[in-house]
């Protein structure tokens, strides 16, 4: 073969390797998330696990005469309350609706279907696991925000991880530059971490609740990505309408060539 003929082959080979690496990475993150959740769930009723949770809570509540006052200046509590709302079902539902309308306008059919499915699945996971473990929350005296239902895992941490990671992964496909992809993913991870951290800071959850929420949320987000990848490959072979619009155009252009 001539170098001119080798170049397209090498380009396809590199693209294939990147795709396979992404699949393996998603599988690794999903498996790690499940393992972390199982480990945290096993430890939360053990002496070491409870000692860890109480130690973190004591660090966040250093004022014995005012157990409901978190560490730091007054404005930090207000900021945490604002940030923690980013993981609430009402806020995430509104954000999801906005993103879905945008995806439909851009003819991203597959993404528009998977996003609400992923969020609904996250809610089902959160409520189902809470019902199974029925863990009590930290004492009411230390809670700086109102809470409902059981404590384990943190629904805010779980849903924020699912939503912001899923949207971040979708957005990376819109940016060709690697630094922009990394920035978008970094913002998604940061939002998920901040929402979870505020649940601990505000006394709404034990630290292990939040760690478990992050783990399950990351695993579910990767399962969604793998499902999207599998569906997209299946749709490509059949040129079906569920593909995202730009993906279908690329497939048709490649077929013509």
mmCIF file of C-alpha atoms in Angstrom:
data_model
loop_
_atom_site.group_PDB
_atom_site.id
_atom_site.type_symbol
_atom_site.label_atom_id
_atom_site.label_comp_id
_atom_site.label_asym_id
_atom_site.label_seq_id
_atom_site.Cartn_x
_atom_site.Cartn_y
_atom_site.Cartn_z
ATOM 1 C CA UNK A 1 0.000 0.000 0.000
ATOM 2 C CA UNK A 2 1.053 3.590 -0.585
ATOM 3 C CA UNK A 3 1.255 6.108 2.300
ATOM 4 C CA UNK A 4 -1.790 7.865 0.850
ATOM 5 C CA UNK A 5 -3.807 4.673 1.222
ATOM 6 C CA UNK A 6 -2.404 3.909 4.659
ATOM 7 C CA UNK A 7 -3.489 7.207 6.188
ATOM 8 C CA UNK A 8 -7.287 6.641 6.097
ATOM 9 C CA UNK A 9 -6.751 3.151 7.470
ATOM 10 C CA UNK A 10 -4.648 4.474 10.342
ATOM 11 C CA UNK A 11 -7.197 7.186 11.053
ATOM 12 C CA UNK A 12 -9.979 4.610 11.308
ATOM 13 C CA UNK A 13 -7.767 2.399 13.461
ATOM 14 C CA UNK A 14 -7.040 5.232 15.911
ATOM 15 C CA UNK A 15 -10.733 6.171 16.060
ATOM 16 C CA UNK A 16 -11.625 2.534 16.738
ATOM 17 C CA UNK A 17 -9.029 2.291 19.503
ATOM 18 C CA UNK A 18 -10.352 5.458 21.153
ATOM 19 C CA UNK A 19 -13.904 4.135 21.052
ATOM 20 C CA UNK A 20 -12.914 0.797 22.548
ATOM 21 C CA UNK A 21 -10.920 2.593 25.255
ATOM 22 C CA UNK A 22 -13.968 4.718 26.092
ATOM 23 C CA UNK A 23 -16.107 1.566 26.372
ATOM 24 C CA UNK A 24 -13.584 -0.129 28.642
ATOM 25 C CA UNK A 25 -13.324 3.016 30.774
ATOM 26 C CA UNK A 26 -17.103 3.192 31.145
ATOM 27 C CA UNK A 27 -17.235 -0.476 32.142
ATOM 28 C CA UNK A 28 -14.459 0.077 34.676
ATOM 29 C CA UNK A 29 -16.187 3.097 36.237
ATOM 30 C CA UNK A 30 -19.514 1.266 36.408
ATOM 31 C CA UNK A 31 -17.947 -1.789 38.041
ATOM 32 C CA UNK A 32 -15.958 0.356 40.465
ATOM 33 C CA UNK A 33 -19.080 2.282 41.423
ATOM 34 C CA UNK A 34 -20.955 -0.922 42.222
ATOM 35 C CA UNK A 35 -18.044 -2.279 44.271
ATOM 36 C CA UNK A 36 -17.695 0.984 46.214
ATOM 37 C CA UNK A 37 -21.416 1.016 46.972
ATOM 38 C CA UNK A 38 -21.353 -2.584 48.205
ATOM 39 C CA UNK A 39 -18.353 -1.842 50.415
ATOM 40 C CA UNK A 40 -19.888 1.323 51.890
ATOM 41 C CA UNK A 41 -23.233 -0.411 52.464
ATOM 42 C CA UNK A 42 -21.432 -3.227 54.258
ATOM 43 C CA UNK A 43 -19.393 -0.864 56.451
ATOM 44 C CA UNK A 44 -22.042 1.683 57.414
ATOM 45 C CA UNK A 45 -23.365 -0.469 60.269
ATOM 46 C CA UNK A 46 -19.897 -1.530 61.430
ATOM 47 C CA UNK A 47 -18.026 0.293 64.186
ATOM 48 C CA UNK A 48 -15.398 1.693 61.827
ATOM 49 C CA UNK A 49 -17.981 2.989 59.377
ATOM 50 C CA UNK A 50 -20.058 4.649 62.059
ATOM 51 C CA UNK A 51 -16.948 6.178 63.640
ATOM 52 C CA UNK A 52 -16.023 7.685 60.261
ATOM 53 C CA UNK A 53 -19.492 9.179 59.787
ATOM 54 C CA UNK A 54 -19.589 10.656 63.282
ATOM 55 C CA UNK A 55 -16.058 12.042 62.923
ATOM 56 C CA UNK A 56 -16.977 13.861 59.693
ATOM 57 C CA UNK A 57 -20.180 15.171 61.274
ATOM 58 C CA UNK A 58 -18.210 16.453 64.283
ATOM 59 C CA UNK A 59 -15.848 18.313 61.944
ATOM 60 C CA UNK A 60 -18.837 20.013 60.297
ATOM 61 C CA UNK A 61 -20.425 20.854 63.683
ATOM 62 C CA UNK A 62 -17.628 22.249 65.900
ATOM 63 C CA UNK A 63 -19.966 24.333 68.124
ATOM 64 C CA UNK A 64 -21.352 22.193 70.989
ATOM 65 C CA UNK A 65 -23.602 25.012 72.220
ATOM 66 C CA UNK A 66 -25.192 25.365 68.757
ATOM 67 C CA UNK A 67 -25.271 21.932 67.061
ATOM 68 C CA UNK A 68 -27.315 23.207 64.138
ATOM 69 C CA UNK A 69 -24.656 25.728 63.132
ATOM 70 C CA UNK A 70 -22.204 24.376 60.541
ATOM 71 C CA UNK A 71 -18.521 25.228 60.410
ATOM 72 C CA UNK A 72 -17.547 28.496 58.730
ATOM 73 C CA UNK A 73 -19.023 31.973 58.226
ATOM 74 C CA UNK A 74 -22.757 32.554 57.920
ATOM 75 C CA UNK A 75 -22.644 33.067 54.167
ATOM 76 C CA UNK A 76 -21.121 29.619 53.610
ATOM 77 C CA UNK A 77 -24.268 28.011 54.944
ATOM 78 C CA UNK A 78 -26.396 30.118 52.591
ATOM 79 C CA UNK A 79 -24.157 29.249 49.643
ATOM 80 C CA UNK A 80 -24.329 25.540 50.519
ATOM 81 C CA UNK A 81 -28.117 25.702 50.654
ATOM 82 C CA UNK A 82 -28.176 27.249 47.171
ATOM 83 C CA UNK A 83 -25.768 24.669 45.756
ATOM 84 C CA UNK A 84 -27.538 21.693 47.335
ATOM 85 C CA UNK A 85 -30.722 22.711 45.512
ATOM 86 C CA UNK A 86 -28.947 21.851 42.247
ATOM 87 C CA UNK A 87 -29.407 18.188 43.193
ATOM 88 C CA UNK A 88 -33.097 18.435 44.069
ATOM 89 C CA UNK A 89 -35.605 16.623 41.893
ATOM 90 C CA UNK A 90 -37.513 19.840 41.087
ATOM 91 C CA UNK A 91 -34.412 21.684 39.860
ATOM 92 C CA UNK A 92 -33.090 18.664 37.981
ATOM 93 C CA UNK A 93 -36.513 18.108 36.424
ATOM 94 C CA UNK A 94 -36.562 21.704 35.187
ATOM 95 C CA UNK A 95 -33.003 21.465 33.856
ATOM 96 C CA UNK A 96 -33.834 18.156 32.188
ATOM 97 C CA UNK A 97 -36.874 19.668 30.459
ATOM 98 C CA UNK A 98 -34.750 22.538 29.122
ATOM 99 C CA UNK A 99 -32.040 20.162 27.879
ATOM 100 C CA UNK A 100 -34.598 17.825 26.272
ATOM 101 C CA UNK A 101 -36.237 20.704 24.385
ATOM 102 C CA UNK A 102 -32.793 21.794 23.175
ATOM 103 C CA UNK A 103 -31.925 18.230 22.106
ATOM 104 C CA UNK A 104 -35.192 17.886 20.200
ATOM 105 C CA UNK A 105 -34.589 21.216 18.483
ATOM 106 C CA UNK A 106 -31.156 19.919 17.425
ATOM 107 C CA UNK A 107 -32.692 16.607 16.320
ATOM 108 C CA UNK A 108 -30.686 14.639 18.870
ATOM 109 C CA UNK A 109 -33.373 11.976 19.100
ATOM 110 C CA UNK A 110 -31.376 9.327 20.926
ATOM 111 C CA UNK A 111 -30.037 11.725 23.554
ATOM 112 C CA UNK A 112 -33.498 13.243 24.066
ATOM 113 C CA UNK A 113 -34.870 9.780 24.875
ATOM 114 C CA UNK A 114 -32.021 8.597 27.081
ATOM 115 C CA UNK A 115 -31.825 11.666 29.336
ATOM 116 C CA UNK A 116 -35.320 11.351 30.901
ATOM 117 C CA UNK A 117 -34.926 7.564 31.035
ATOM 118 C CA UNK A 118 -31.661 8.020 32.910
ATOM 119 C CA UNK A 119 -33.093 10.543 35.368
ATOM 120 C CA UNK A 120 -36.187 8.419 36.002
ATOM 121 C CA UNK A 121 -33.966 5.402 36.540
ATOM 122 C CA UNK A 122 -31.883 7.396 38.999
ATOM 123 C CA UNK A 123 -34.988 8.322 40.992
ATOM 124 C CA UNK A 124 -36.076 4.673 41.033
ATOM 125 C CA UNK A 125 -32.627 3.569 42.214
ATOM 126 C CA UNK A 126 -32.544 6.224 44.924
ATOM 127 C CA UNK A 127 -35.993 5.491 46.311
ATOM 128 C CA UNK A 128 -35.591 1.738 45.987
ATOM 129 C CA UNK A 129 -32.268 1.637 47.845
ATOM 130 C CA UNK A 130 -33.585 3.968 50.551
ATOM 131 C CA UNK A 131 -36.515 1.608 51.080
ATOM 132 C CA UNK A 132 -34.173 -1.382 51.326
ATOM 133 C CA UNK A 133 -31.688 0.088 53.820
ATOM 134 C CA UNK A 134 -34.041 2.408 55.778
ATOM 135 C CA UNK A 135 -31.148 4.202 57.456
ATOM 136 C CA UNK A 136 -31.891 7.053 59.811
ATOM 137 C CA UNK A 137 -30.523 10.468 58.992
ATOM 138 C CA UNK A 138 -28.217 12.470 61.276
ATOM 139 C CA UNK A 139 -29.967 13.896 64.370
ATOM 140 C CA UNK A 140 -32.533 16.568 63.585
ATOM 141 C CA UNK A 141 -30.654 19.012 65.838
ATOM 142 C CA UNK A 142 -27.698 19.101 63.415
ATOM 143 C CA UNK A 143 -29.712 19.356 60.210
ATOM 144 C CA UNK A 144 -29.574 22.799 58.614
ATOM 145 C CA UNK A 145 -32.180 21.893 55.978
ATOM 146 C CA UNK A 146 -35.430 19.941 56.011
ATOM 147 C CA UNK A 147 -35.204 16.296 54.967
ATOM 148 C CA UNK A 148 -37.607 13.543 54.013
ATOM 149 C CA UNK A 149 -37.434 9.735 53.685
ATOM 150 C CA UNK A 150 -34.435 7.563 54.531
ATOM 151 C CA UNK A 151 -30.786 8.554 54.478
ATOM 152 C CA UNK A 152 -28.883 5.886 52.519
ATOM 153 C CA UNK A 153 -27.889 6.601 49.809
ATOM 154 C CA UNK A 154 -28.028 10.351 49.261
ATOM 155 C CA UNK A 155 -30.598 11.009 46.560
ATOM 156 C CA UNK A 156 -29.162 14.452 45.840
ATOM 157 C CA UNK A 157 -25.662 13.053 45.303
ATOM 158 C CA UNK A 158 -26.967 10.166 43.184
ATOM 159 C CA UNK A 159 -29.232 12.218 40.928
ATOM 160 C CA UNK A 160 -26.743 15.074 40.542
ATOM 161 C CA UNK A 161 -24.067 12.602 39.475
ATOM 162 C CA UNK A 162 -26.376 10.913 36.981
ATOM 163 C CA UNK A 163 -27.699 14.135 35.468
ATOM 164 C CA UNK A 164 -24.592 16.307 35.303
ATOM 165 C CA UNK A 165 -22.304 13.497 34.131
ATOM 166 C CA UNK A 166 -24.798 12.420 31.462
ATOM 167 C CA UNK A 167 -25.267 15.964 30.166
ATOM 168 C CA UNK A 168 -21.506 16.569 30.279
ATOM 169 C CA UNK A 169 -20.851 13.458 28.190
ATOM 170 C CA UNK A 170 -23.485 14.584 25.686
ATOM 171 C CA UNK A 171 -21.880 18.030 25.436
ATOM 172 C CA UNK A 172 -18.393 16.617 24.824
ATOM 173 C CA UNK A 173 -19.627 15.389 21.453
ATOM 174 C CA UNK A 174 -20.280 18.987 20.430
ATOM 175 C CA UNK A 175 -16.668 20.107 21.019
ATOM 176 C CA UNK A 176 -13.824 18.814 18.835
ATOM 177 C CA UNK A 177 -11.041 20.231 21.048
ATOM 178 C CA UNK A 178 -9.818 17.926 23.782
ATOM 179 C CA UNK A 179 -9.393 20.761 26.273
ATOM 180 C CA UNK A 180 -13.033 21.761 25.865
ATOM 181 C CA UNK A 181 -14.147 18.156 26.309
ATOM 182 C CA UNK A 182 -12.069 17.943 29.491
ATOM 183 C CA UNK A 183 -13.495 21.254 30.714
ATOM 184 C CA UNK A 184 -17.097 20.144 30.199
ATOM 185 C CA UNK A 185 -16.500 16.824 31.920
ATOM 186 C CA UNK A 186 -14.692 18.610 34.740
ATOM 187 C CA UNK A 187 -17.641 20.950 35.288
ATOM 188 C CA UNK A 188 -20.052 18.003 35.385
ATOM 189 C CA UNK A 189 -17.932 16.157 37.941
ATOM 190 C CA UNK A 190 -17.466 19.330 40.004
ATOM 191 C CA UNK A 191 -21.217 19.995 40.201
ATOM 192 C CA UNK A 192 -21.875 16.425 41.334
ATOM 193 C CA UNK A 193 -19.139 16.656 43.984
ATOM 194 C CA UNK A 194 -20.356 20.019 45.256
ATOM 195 C CA UNK A 195 -23.961 18.870 45.604
ATOM 196 C CA UNK A 196 -22.881 15.815 47.566
ATOM 197 C CA UNK A 197 -20.480 17.777 49.770
ATOM 198 C CA UNK A 198 -23.204 20.267 50.703
ATOM 199 C CA UNK A 199 -25.439 17.424 51.894
ATOM 200 C CA UNK A 200 -22.761 16.495 54.421
ATOM 201 C CA UNK A 201 -22.044 20.109 55.331
ATOM 202 C CA UNK A 202 -25.715 20.879 55.961
ATOM 203 C CA UNK A 203 -26.167 17.787 58.132
ATOM 204 C CA UNK A 204 -28.713 16.243 55.777
ATOM 205 C CA UNK A 205 -26.671 13.057 55.276
ATOM 206 C CA UNK A 206 -23.890 11.010 56.750
ATOM 207 C CA UNK A 207 -20.676 11.048 54.706
ATOM 208 C CA UNK A 208 -21.139 7.394 53.729
ATOM 209 C CA UNK A 209 -24.599 8.221 52.314
ATOM 210 C CA UNK A 210 -23.040 10.705 49.925
ATOM 211 C CA UNK A 211 -20.167 8.418 48.924
ATOM 212 C CA UNK A 212 -22.696 5.688 48.142
ATOM 213 C CA UNK A 213 -24.804 8.165 46.143
ATOM 214 C CA UNK A 214 -21.799 9.227 44.087
ATOM 215 C CA UNK A 215 -20.869 5.585 43.452
ATOM 216 C CA UNK A 216 -24.341 4.507 42.309
ATOM 217 C CA UNK A 217 -24.808 7.684 40.276
ATOM 218 C CA UNK A 218 -21.503 7.240 38.443
ATOM 219 C CA UNK A 219 -22.260 3.569 37.753
ATOM 220 C CA UNK A 220 -25.725 4.376 36.391
ATOM 221 C CA UNK A 221 -24.389 7.246 34.258
ATOM 222 C CA UNK A 222 -21.864 4.867 32.679
ATOM 223 C CA UNK A 223 -24.557 2.256 32.082
ATOM 224 C CA UNK A 224 -26.557 4.929 30.264
ATOM 225 C CA UNK A 225 -23.542 5.827 28.129
ATOM 226 C CA UNK A 226 -22.953 2.172 27.268
ATOM 227 C CA UNK A 227 -26.630 1.762 26.401
ATOM 228 C CA UNK A 228 -26.491 4.836 24.164
ATOM 229 C CA UNK A 229 -23.361 3.487 22.471
ATOM 230 C CA UNK A 230 -24.965 0.090 21.860
ATOM 231 C CA UNK A 231 -28.215 1.585 20.553
ATOM 232 C CA UNK A 232 -26.345 3.980 18.307
ATOM 233 C CA UNK A 233 -24.311 1.188 16.728
ATOM 234 C CA UNK A 234 -27.465 -0.866 16.231
ATOM 235 C CA UNK A 235 -29.273 2.092 14.667
ATOM 236 C CA UNK A 236 -26.348 2.932 12.396
ATOM 237 C CA UNK A 237 -26.426 -0.485 10.781
ATOM 238 C CA UNK A 238 -30.114 0.008 9.988
ATOM 239 C CA UNK A 239 -30.069 3.774 9.294
ATOM 240 C CA UNK A 240 -32.952 4.126 11.732
ATOM 241 C CA UNK A 241 -34.537 7.363 12.881
ATOM 242 C CA UNK A 242 -33.597 7.121 16.551
ATOM 243 C CA UNK A 243 -30.032 8.203 15.799
ATOM 244 C CA UNK A 244 -28.904 11.694 16.654
ATOM 245 C CA UNK A 245 -29.241 13.742 13.455
ATOM 246 C CA UNK A 246 -25.556 14.545 12.923
ATOM 247 C CA UNK A 247 -24.578 10.913 13.557
ATOM 248 C CA UNK A 248 -26.981 9.755 10.851
ATOM 249 C CA UNK A 249 -25.589 12.315 8.409
ATOM 250 C CA UNK A 250 -22.032 11.137 9.024
ATOM 251 C CA UNK A 251 -23.090 7.536 8.463
ATOM 252 C CA UNK A 252 -24.815 8.375 5.183
ATOM 253 C CA UNK A 253 -21.815 10.404 3.986
ATOM 254 C CA UNK A 254 -19.459 7.541 4.793
ATOM 255 C CA UNK A 255 -21.737 5.134 2.900
ATOM 256 C CA UNK A 256 -21.681 7.343 -0.197
ATOM 257 C CA UNK A 257 -17.882 7.533 -0.123
#
